[in-house]
Tab-separated table of C-alpha atoms in Angstrom:
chain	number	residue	atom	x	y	z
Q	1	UNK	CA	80.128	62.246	163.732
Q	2	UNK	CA	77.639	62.974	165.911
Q	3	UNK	CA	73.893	62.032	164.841
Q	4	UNK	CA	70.516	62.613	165.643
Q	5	UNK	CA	68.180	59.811	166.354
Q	6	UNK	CA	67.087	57.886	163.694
Q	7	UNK	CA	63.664	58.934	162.374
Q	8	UNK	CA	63.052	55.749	161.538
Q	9	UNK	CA	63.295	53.388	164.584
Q	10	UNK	CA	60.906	50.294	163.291
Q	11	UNK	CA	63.692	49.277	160.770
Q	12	UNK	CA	66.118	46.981	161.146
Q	13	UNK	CA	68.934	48.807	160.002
Q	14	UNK	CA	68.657	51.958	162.640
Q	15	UNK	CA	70.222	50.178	165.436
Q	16	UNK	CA	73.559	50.214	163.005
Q	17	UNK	CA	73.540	54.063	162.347
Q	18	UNK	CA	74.852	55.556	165.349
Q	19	UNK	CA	77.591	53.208	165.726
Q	20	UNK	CA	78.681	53.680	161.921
Q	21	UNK	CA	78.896	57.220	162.276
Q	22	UNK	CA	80.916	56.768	165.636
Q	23	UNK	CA	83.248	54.821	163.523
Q	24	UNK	CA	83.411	57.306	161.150
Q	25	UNK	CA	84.695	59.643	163.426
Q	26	UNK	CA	87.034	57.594	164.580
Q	27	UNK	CA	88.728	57.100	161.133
Q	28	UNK	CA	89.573	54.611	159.262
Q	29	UNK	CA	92.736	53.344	159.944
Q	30	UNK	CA	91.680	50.520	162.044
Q	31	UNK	CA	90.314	48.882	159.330
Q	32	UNK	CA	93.116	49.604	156.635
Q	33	UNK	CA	95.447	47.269	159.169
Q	34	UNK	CA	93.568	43.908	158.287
Q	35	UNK	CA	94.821	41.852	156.053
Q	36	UNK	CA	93.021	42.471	152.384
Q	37	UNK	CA	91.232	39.225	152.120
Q	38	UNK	CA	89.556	39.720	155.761
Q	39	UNK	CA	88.361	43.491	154.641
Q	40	UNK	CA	86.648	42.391	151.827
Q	41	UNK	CA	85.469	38.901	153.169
Q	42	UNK	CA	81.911	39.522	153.493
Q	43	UNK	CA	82.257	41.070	149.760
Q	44	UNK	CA	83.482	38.420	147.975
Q	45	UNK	CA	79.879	37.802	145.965
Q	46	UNK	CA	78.962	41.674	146.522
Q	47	UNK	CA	78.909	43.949	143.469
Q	48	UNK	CA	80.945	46.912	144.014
Q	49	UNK	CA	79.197	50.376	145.301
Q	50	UNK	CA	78.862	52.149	142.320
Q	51	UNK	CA	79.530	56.005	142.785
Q	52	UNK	CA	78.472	58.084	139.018
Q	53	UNK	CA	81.329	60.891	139.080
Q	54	UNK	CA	79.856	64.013	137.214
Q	55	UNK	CA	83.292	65.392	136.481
Q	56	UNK	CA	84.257	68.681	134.462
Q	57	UNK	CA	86.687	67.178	132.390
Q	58	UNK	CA	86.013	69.941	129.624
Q	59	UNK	CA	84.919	73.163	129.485
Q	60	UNK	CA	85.080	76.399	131.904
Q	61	UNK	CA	85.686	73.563	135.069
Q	62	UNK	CA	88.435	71.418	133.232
Q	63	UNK	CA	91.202	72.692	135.778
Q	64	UNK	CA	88.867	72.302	138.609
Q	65	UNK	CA	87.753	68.672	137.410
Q	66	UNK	CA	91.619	67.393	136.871
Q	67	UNK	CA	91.723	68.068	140.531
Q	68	UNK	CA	88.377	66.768	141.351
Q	69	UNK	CA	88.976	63.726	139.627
Q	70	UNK	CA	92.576	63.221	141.340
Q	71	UNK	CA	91.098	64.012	145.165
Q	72	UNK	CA	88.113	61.866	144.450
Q	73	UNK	CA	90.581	58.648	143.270
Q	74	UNK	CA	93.030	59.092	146.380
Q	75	UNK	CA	89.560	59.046	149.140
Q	76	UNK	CA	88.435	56.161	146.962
Q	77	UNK	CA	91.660	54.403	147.190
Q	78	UNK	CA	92.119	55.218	151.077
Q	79	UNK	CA	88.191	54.041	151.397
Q	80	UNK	CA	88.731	50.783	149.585
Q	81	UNK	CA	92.057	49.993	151.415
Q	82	UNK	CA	90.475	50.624	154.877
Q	83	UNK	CA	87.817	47.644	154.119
Q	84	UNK	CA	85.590	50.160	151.043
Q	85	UNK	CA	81.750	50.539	152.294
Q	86	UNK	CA	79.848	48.135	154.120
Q	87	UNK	CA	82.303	45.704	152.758
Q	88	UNK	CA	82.148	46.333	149.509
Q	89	UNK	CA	84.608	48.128	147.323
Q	90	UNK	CA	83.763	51.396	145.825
Q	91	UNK	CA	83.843	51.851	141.994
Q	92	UNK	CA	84.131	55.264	140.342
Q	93	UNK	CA	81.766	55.761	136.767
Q	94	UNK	CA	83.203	58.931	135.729
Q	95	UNK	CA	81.492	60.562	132.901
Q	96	UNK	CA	82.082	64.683	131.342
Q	97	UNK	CA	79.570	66.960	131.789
Q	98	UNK	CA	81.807	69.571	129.775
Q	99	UNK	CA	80.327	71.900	132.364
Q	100	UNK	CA	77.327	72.055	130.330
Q	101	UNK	CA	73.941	72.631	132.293
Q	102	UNK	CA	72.123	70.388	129.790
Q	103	UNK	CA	74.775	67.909	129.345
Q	104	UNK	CA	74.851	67.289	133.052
Q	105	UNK	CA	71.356	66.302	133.240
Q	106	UNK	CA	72.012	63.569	130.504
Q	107	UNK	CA	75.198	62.239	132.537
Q	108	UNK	CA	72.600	61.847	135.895
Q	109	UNK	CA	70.220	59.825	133.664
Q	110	UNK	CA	73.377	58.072	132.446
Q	111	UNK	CA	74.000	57.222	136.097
Q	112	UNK	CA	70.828	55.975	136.651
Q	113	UNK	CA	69.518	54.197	133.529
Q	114	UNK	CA	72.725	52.657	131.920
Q	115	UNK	CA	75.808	52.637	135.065
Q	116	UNK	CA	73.042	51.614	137.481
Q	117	UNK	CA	75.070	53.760	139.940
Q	118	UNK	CA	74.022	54.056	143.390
Q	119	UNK	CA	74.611	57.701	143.797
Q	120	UNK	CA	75.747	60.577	141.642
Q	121	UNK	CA	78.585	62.740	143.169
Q	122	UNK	CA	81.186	65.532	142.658
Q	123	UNK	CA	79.367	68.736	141.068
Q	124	UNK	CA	80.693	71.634	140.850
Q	125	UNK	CA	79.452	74.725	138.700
Q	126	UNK	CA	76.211	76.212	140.277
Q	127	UNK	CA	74.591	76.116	136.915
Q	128	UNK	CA	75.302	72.692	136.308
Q	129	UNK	CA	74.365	71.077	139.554
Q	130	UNK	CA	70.802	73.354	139.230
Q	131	UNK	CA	70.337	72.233	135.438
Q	132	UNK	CA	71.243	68.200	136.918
Q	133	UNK	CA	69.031	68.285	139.901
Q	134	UNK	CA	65.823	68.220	139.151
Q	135	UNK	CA	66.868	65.002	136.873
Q	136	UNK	CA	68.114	63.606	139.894
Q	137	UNK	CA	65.178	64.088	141.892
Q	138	UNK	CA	63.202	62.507	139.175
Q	139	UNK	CA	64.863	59.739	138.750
Q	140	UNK	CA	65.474	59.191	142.634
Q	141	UNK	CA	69.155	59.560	142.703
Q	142	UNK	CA	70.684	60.510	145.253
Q	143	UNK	CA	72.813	63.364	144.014
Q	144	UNK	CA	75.729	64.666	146.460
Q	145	UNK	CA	77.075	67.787	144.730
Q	146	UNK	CA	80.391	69.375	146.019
Q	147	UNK	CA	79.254	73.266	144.648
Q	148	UNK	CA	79.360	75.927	147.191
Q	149	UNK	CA	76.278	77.119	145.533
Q	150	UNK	CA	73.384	78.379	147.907
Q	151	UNK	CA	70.940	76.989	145.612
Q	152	UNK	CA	70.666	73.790	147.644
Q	153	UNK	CA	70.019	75.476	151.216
Q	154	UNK	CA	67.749	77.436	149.945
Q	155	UNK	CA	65.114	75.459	149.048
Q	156	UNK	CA	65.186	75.412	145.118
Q	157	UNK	CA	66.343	71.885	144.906
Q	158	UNK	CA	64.994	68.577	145.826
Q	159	UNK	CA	65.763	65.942	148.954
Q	160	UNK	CA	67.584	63.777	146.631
Q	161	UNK	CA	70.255	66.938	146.144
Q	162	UNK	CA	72.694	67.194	149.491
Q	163	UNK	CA	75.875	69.641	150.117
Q	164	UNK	CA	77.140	67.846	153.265
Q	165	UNK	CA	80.970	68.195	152.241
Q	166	UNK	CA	81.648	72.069	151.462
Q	167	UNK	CA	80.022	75.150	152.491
Q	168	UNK	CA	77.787	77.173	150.704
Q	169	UNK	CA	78.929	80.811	149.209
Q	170	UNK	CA	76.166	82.762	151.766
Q	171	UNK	CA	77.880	81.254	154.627
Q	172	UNK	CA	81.057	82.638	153.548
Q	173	UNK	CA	80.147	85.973	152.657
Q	174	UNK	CA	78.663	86.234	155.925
Q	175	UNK	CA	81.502	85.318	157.673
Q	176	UNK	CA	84.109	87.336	155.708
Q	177	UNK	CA	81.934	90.811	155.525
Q	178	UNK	CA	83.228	91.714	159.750
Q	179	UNK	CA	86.722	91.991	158.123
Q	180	UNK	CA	86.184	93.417	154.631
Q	181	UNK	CA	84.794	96.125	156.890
Q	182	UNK	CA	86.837	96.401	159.786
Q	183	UNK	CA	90.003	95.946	158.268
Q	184	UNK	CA	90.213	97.270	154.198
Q	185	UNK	CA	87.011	99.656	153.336
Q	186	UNK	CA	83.482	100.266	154.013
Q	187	UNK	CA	82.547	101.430	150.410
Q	188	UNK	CA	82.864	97.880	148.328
Q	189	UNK	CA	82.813	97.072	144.319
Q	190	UNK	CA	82.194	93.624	143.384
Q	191	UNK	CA	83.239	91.869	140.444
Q	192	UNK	CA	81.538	88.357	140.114
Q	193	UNK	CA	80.837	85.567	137.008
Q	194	UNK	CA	77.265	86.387	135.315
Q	195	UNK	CA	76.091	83.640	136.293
Q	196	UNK	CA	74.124	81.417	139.393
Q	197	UNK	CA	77.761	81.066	141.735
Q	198	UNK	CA	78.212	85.117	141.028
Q	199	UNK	CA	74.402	85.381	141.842
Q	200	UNK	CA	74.933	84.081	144.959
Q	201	UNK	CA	77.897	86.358	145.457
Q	202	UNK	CA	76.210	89.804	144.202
Q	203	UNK	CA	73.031	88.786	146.083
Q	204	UNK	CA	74.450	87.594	149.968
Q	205	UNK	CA	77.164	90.140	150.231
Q	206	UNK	CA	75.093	93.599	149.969
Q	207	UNK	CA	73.600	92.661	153.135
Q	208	UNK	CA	76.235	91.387	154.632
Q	209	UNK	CA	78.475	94.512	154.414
Q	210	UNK	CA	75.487	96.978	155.328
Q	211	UNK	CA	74.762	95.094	158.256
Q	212	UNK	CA	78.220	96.144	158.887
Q	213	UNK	CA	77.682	99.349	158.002
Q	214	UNK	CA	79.622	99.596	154.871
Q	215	UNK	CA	78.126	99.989	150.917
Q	216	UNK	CA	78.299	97.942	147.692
Q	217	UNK	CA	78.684	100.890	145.674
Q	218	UNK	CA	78.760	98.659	142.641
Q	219	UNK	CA	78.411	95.546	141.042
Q	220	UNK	CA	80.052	94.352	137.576
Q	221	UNK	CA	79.165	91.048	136.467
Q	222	UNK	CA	81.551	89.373	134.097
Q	223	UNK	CA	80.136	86.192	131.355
Q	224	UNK	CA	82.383	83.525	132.892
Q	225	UNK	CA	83.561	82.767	129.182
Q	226	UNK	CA	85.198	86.030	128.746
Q	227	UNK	CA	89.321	86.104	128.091
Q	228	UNK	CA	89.806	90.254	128.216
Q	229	UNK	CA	88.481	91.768	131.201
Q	230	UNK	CA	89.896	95.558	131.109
Q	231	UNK	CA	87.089	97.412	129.626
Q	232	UNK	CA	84.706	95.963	132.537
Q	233	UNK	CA	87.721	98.110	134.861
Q	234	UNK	CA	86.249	101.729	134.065
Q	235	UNK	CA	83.018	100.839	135.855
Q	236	UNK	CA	84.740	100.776	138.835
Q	237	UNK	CA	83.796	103.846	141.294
Q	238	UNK	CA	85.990	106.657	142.299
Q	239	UNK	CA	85.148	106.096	145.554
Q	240	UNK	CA	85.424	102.025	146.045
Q	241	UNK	CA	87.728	101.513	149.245
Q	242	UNK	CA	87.764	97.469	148.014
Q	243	UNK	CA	87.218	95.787	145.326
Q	244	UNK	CA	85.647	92.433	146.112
Q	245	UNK	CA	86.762	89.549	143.326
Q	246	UNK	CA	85.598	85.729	142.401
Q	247	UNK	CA	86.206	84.883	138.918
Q	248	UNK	CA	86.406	81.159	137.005
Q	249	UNK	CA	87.583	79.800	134.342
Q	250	UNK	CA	90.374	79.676	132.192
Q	251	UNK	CA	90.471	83.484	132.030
Q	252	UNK	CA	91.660	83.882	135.639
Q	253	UNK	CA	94.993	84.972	135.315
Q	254	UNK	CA	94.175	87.135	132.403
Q	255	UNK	CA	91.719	88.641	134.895
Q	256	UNK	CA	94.277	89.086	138.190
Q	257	UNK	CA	97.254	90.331	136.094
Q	258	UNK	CA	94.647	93.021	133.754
Q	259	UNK	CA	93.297	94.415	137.287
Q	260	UNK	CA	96.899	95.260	138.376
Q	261	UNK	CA	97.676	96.920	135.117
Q	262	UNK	CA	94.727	99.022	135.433
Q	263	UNK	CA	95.212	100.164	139.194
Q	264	UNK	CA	99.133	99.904	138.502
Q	265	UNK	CA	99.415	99.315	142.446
Q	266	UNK	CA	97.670	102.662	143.334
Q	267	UNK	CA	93.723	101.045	143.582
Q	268	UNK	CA	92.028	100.364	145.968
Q	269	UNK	CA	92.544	97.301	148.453
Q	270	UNK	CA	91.556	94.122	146.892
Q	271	UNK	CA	89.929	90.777	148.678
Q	272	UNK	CA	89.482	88.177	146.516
Q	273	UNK	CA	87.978	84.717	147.110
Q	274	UNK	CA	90.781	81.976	145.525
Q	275	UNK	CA	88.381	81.247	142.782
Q	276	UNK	CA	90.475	84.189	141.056
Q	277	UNK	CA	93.479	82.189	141.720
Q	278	UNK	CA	92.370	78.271	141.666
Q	279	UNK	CA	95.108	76.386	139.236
Q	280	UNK	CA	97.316	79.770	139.131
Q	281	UNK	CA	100.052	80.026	140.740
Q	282	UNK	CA	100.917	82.721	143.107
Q	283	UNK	CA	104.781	83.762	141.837
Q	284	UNK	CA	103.300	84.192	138.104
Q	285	UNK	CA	104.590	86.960	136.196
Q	286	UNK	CA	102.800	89.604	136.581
Q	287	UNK	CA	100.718	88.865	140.252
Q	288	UNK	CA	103.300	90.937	141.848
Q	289	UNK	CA	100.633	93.799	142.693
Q	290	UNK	CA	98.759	90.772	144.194
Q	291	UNK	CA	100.958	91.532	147.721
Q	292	UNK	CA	99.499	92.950	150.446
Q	293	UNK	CA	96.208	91.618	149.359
Q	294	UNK	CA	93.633	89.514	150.982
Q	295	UNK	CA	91.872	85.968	149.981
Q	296	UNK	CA	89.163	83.820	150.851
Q	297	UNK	CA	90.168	80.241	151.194
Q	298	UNK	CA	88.405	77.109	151.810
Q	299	UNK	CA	91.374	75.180	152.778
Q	300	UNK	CA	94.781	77.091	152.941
Q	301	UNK	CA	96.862	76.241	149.796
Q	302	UNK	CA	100.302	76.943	151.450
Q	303	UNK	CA	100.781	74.946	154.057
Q	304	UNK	CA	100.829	76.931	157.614
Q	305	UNK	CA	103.333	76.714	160.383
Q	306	UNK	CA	100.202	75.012	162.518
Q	307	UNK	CA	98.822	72.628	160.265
Q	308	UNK	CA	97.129	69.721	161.588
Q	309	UNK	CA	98.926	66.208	161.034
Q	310	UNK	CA	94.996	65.306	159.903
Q	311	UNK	CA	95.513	68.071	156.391
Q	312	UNK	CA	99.418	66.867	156.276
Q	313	UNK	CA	98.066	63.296	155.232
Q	314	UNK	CA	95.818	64.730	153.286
Q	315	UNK	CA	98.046	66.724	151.349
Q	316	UNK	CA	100.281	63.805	150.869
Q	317	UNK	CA	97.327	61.552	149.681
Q	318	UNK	CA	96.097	64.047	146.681
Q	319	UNK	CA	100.008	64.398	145.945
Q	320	UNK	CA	100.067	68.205	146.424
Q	321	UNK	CA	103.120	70.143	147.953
Q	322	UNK	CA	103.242	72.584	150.481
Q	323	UNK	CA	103.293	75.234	147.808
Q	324	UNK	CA	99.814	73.283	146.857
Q	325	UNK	CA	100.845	72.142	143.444
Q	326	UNK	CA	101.457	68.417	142.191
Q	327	UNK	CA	104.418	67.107	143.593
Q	328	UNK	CA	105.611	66.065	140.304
Q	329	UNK	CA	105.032	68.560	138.501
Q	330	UNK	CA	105.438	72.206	140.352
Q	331	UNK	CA	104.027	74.010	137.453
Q	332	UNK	CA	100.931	72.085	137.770
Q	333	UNK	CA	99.069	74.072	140.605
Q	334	UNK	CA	95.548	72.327	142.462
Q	335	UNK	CA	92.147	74.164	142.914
Q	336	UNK	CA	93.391	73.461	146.761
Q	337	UNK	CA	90.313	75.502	148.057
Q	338	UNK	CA	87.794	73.224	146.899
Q	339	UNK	CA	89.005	69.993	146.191
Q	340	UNK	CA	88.649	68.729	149.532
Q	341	UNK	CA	85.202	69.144	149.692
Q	342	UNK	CA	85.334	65.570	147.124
Q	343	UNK	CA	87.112	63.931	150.106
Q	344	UNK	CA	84.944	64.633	152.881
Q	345	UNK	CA	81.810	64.162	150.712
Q	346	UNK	CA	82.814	60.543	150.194
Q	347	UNK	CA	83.595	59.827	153.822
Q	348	UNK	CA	79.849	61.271	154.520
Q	349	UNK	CA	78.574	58.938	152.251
Q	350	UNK	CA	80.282	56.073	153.564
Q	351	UNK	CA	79.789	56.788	156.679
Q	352	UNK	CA	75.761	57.471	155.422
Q	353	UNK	CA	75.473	54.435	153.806
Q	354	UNK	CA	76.995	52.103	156.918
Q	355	UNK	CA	74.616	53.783	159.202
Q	356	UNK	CA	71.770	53.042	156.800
Q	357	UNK	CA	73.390	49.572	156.358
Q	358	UNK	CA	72.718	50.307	152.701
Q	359	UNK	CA	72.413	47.273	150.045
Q	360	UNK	CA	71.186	48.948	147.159
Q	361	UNK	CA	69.108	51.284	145.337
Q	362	UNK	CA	66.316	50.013	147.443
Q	363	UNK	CA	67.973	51.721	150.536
Q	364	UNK	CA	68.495	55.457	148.829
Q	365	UNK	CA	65.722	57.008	151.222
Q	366	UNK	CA	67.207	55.282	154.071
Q	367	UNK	CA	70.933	56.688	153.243
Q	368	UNK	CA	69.599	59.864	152.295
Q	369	UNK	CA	67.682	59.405	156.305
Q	370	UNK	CA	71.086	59.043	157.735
Q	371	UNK	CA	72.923	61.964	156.469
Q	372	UNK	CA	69.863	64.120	157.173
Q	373	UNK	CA	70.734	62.814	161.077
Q	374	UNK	CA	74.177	64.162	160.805
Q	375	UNK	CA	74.873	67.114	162.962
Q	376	UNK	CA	78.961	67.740	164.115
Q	377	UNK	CA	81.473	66.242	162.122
Q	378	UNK	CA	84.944	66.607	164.106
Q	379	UNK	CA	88.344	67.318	162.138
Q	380	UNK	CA	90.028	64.059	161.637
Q	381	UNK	CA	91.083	62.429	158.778
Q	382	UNK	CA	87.710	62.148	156.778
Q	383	UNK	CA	87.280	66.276	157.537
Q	384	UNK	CA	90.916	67.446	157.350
Q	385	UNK	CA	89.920	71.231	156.699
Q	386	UNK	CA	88.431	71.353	159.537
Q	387	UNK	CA	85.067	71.182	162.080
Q	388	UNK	CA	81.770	71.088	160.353
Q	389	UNK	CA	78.337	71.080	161.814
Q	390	UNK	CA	75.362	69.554	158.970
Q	391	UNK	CA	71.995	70.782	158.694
Q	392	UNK	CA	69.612	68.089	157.742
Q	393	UNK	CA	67.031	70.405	156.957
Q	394	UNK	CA	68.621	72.332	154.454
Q	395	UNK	CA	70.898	69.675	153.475
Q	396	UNK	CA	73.844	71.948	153.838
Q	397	UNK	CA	76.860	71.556	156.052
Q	398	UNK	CA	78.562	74.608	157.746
Q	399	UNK	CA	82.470	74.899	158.635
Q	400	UNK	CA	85.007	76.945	159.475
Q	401	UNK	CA	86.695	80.085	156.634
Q	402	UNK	CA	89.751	81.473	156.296
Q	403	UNK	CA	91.184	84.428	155.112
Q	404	UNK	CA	94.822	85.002	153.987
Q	405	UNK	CA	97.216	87.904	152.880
Q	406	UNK	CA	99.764	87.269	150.422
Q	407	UNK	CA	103.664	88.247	152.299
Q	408	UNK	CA	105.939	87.718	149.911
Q	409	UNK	CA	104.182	85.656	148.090
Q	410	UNK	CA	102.795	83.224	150.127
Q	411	UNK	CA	99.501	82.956	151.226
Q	412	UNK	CA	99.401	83.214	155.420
Q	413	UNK	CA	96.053	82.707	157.130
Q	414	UNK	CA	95.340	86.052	159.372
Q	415	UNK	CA	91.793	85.116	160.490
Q	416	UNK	CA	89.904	81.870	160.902
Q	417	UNK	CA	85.778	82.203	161.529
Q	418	UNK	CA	83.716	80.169	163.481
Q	419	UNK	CA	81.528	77.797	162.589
Q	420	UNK	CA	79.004	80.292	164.235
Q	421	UNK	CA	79.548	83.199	162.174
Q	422	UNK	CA	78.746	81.365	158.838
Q	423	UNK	CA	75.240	79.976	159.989
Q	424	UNK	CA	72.016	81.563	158.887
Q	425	UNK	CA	68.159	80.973	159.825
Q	426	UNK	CA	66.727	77.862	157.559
Q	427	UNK	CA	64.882	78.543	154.359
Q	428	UNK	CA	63.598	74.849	153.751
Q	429	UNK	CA	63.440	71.559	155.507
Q	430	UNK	CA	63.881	68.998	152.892
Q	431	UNK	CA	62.808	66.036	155.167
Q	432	UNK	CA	59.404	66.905	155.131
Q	433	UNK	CA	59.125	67.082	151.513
Q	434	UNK	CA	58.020	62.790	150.201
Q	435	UNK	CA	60.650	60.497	148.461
């Protein structure tokens, strides 16, 4: 990774930070060839680095937590093997949130006050991660969610709260709106979760397609606990050329195969983003009407004819298939488009905490320094989806979209953004707010 210079130059530990992040980029595989006594030799009276794992086991996230949880232990495992962090191995302190706003905040003090965890890690819901932070903040925690929610770039958060591992929803409307417009319809309905993720949706894509001269001619918000979606269908307008899509939950295939049935392949042209599809897969009865149609990915779930050797080990180390379901169990189908972002989180905060040469909670400001002096982060084996560039002043990292169309049932990538096109002007710089 590339890195600014260290804002704090009197300490001790800056000379170390450049060099860690060089090694970073670099990967880790030098390290995994020493013999496992010599990796760990400077650990042997070192308490493990205790990472607090805010997991949706239960609740509206459960499938997207199973996966979490399983991407998480494989870049632990690969971590630990290649030497763990600073010479110390990394522990996971998993605890349920049950996707619960309120529940959350009580596993971050849980983190804090009981696990004596260095970090918290792995949020996903918007409305979990904004009901958690402030908790974390208070309790100076550094809390590393992996959300897509815009709340953290735009300023309503804290400094202890960072996004460096997946992008944020207003990046990615921004970057998909060109070919919602050029390509399917200039008069666009949405259909989004009523709640902050769907905010962020309904409230960065209106812009975004009237800058491209196109209309949101409506927008139906959904309670992300519904299971029967067809009466929200009539409220669709005559004259929508797309109809935009991100739903969650365990309702999601309800939702896909109800919006065929409605249209019965004679609606308008659909883009969805994969939320609609995460944990579903793509030959179920019934998604037949889903050909044709177009989807936001994070990371491509089928793997393409070009994939880079960097997302092939990858894909073998979260045991997923090229289809993108478990490889023993082809029924069981991962949330492919946003696990990842659990991966490259941890390899940002190892590589964070070497360049802070971090010891303990007594270092969180200075790790929480380091990852603010991030900037590119190359593709490579801690960043297999691909190039990102981090903001330290918004605490938000930036990467590359794709979009797919489903031939036959397989999802093919047609268009890949640039980093560029998701990037917006700052809101907030969270390093001048105090610790």
């Amino acid at each position: 990774m590339t890195t600014q210079s260290p804002k704090t130059p009197k300490s001790p530990k800056a000379t170390s930070r450049r060099g860690a992040l060089k090694t970073l980029a670099g990967g880790v595989a030098g390290a995994a060839s020493l013999p496992m006594w010599a990796r760990y030799a400077q650990a042997q009276t070192s308490e493990p680095i205790k990472i607090g794992f805010q997991v949706h086991r239960t609740g509206i996230g459960a499938a997207y937590g199973r996966w979490y949880d399983r991407t998480t232990q494989a870049a632990v495992k690969l971590i630990n093997e290649g030497g763990g962090i600073n010479g110390r191995p990394v522990e996971i302190v998993a605890e349920d949130d049950g996707t619960d706003p309120k529940r959350g905040a009580e596993v971050v003090e849980k983190f804090a006050t009981q696990h004596n965890c260095d970090i918290g890690f792995g949020t996903l819901f918007s409305h979990v991660v904004i009901g958690s932070a402030p908790r974390a903040g208070e309790l100076k925690l550094p809390y590393f969610v992996v959300s897509e929610g815009t709340h953290v770039s735009s300023g309503m958060l804290n400094r202890y709260t960072l996004q460096p591992g997946i992008t944020d929803v207003r990046s990615q409307v921004i970057s998909m709106a060109p070919f919602i417009t050029d390509t399917l319809g200039k008069k666009v309905t949405m259909i989004f979760p009523d709640y902050g993720f769907g905010y962020d949706h309904r409230d960065n894509l209106a812009p975004a397609i009237e800058a491209q001269g196109g209309e949101v001619v409506a927008k139906i918000a959904i309670p992300p606990s519904e299971t029967s979606f067809t009466r929200y269908f009539p409220k669709i307008p005559r004259e929508t050329e797309v109809v935009y899509h991100v739903m969650v939950g365990p309702g999601v295939l309800t939702f896909v195969k109800e919006l065929g049935e409605f249209f019965g392949g004679r609606g308008p042209e659909l883009f969805g983003f994969i939320d609609s599809l995460e944990a579903v897969a793509m030959d179920s009865p019934g998604l037949e009407f889903l050909e044709g149609s177009h989807f936001w990915e994070g990371m491509c779930r089928h793997s393409q004819p070009d994939e880079s050797e960097h997302e092939a080990f990858y894909r073998q180390a979260v045991g997923v298939d090229e289809r993108g379901a478990s490889v023993s169990d082809p029924t069981d189908v991962s949330t492919y488009g946003h696990m990842f972002g659990c991966w490259e989180t941890l390899h940002v905060v190892k590589a964070g905490m070497e360049a802070a040469g971090y010891r303990g909670p007594q270092d969180r400001a200075a790790l929480i320094e380091a990852v603010e002096a991030m900037t590119d982060m190359p593709l490579g084996q801690a960043h297999p989806q691909g190039a990102k560039r981090f903001n330290g002043k918004t605490h938000q990292v930036f990467g590359h979209q794709y979009i797919s169309k489903v031939e036959e049932g397989v999802l093919k990538r047609v268009h890949t953004t640039s980093i560029e096109d998701t990037m917006y002007p700052d809101e907030v710089d969270y390093t001048t707010r105090s610790f």
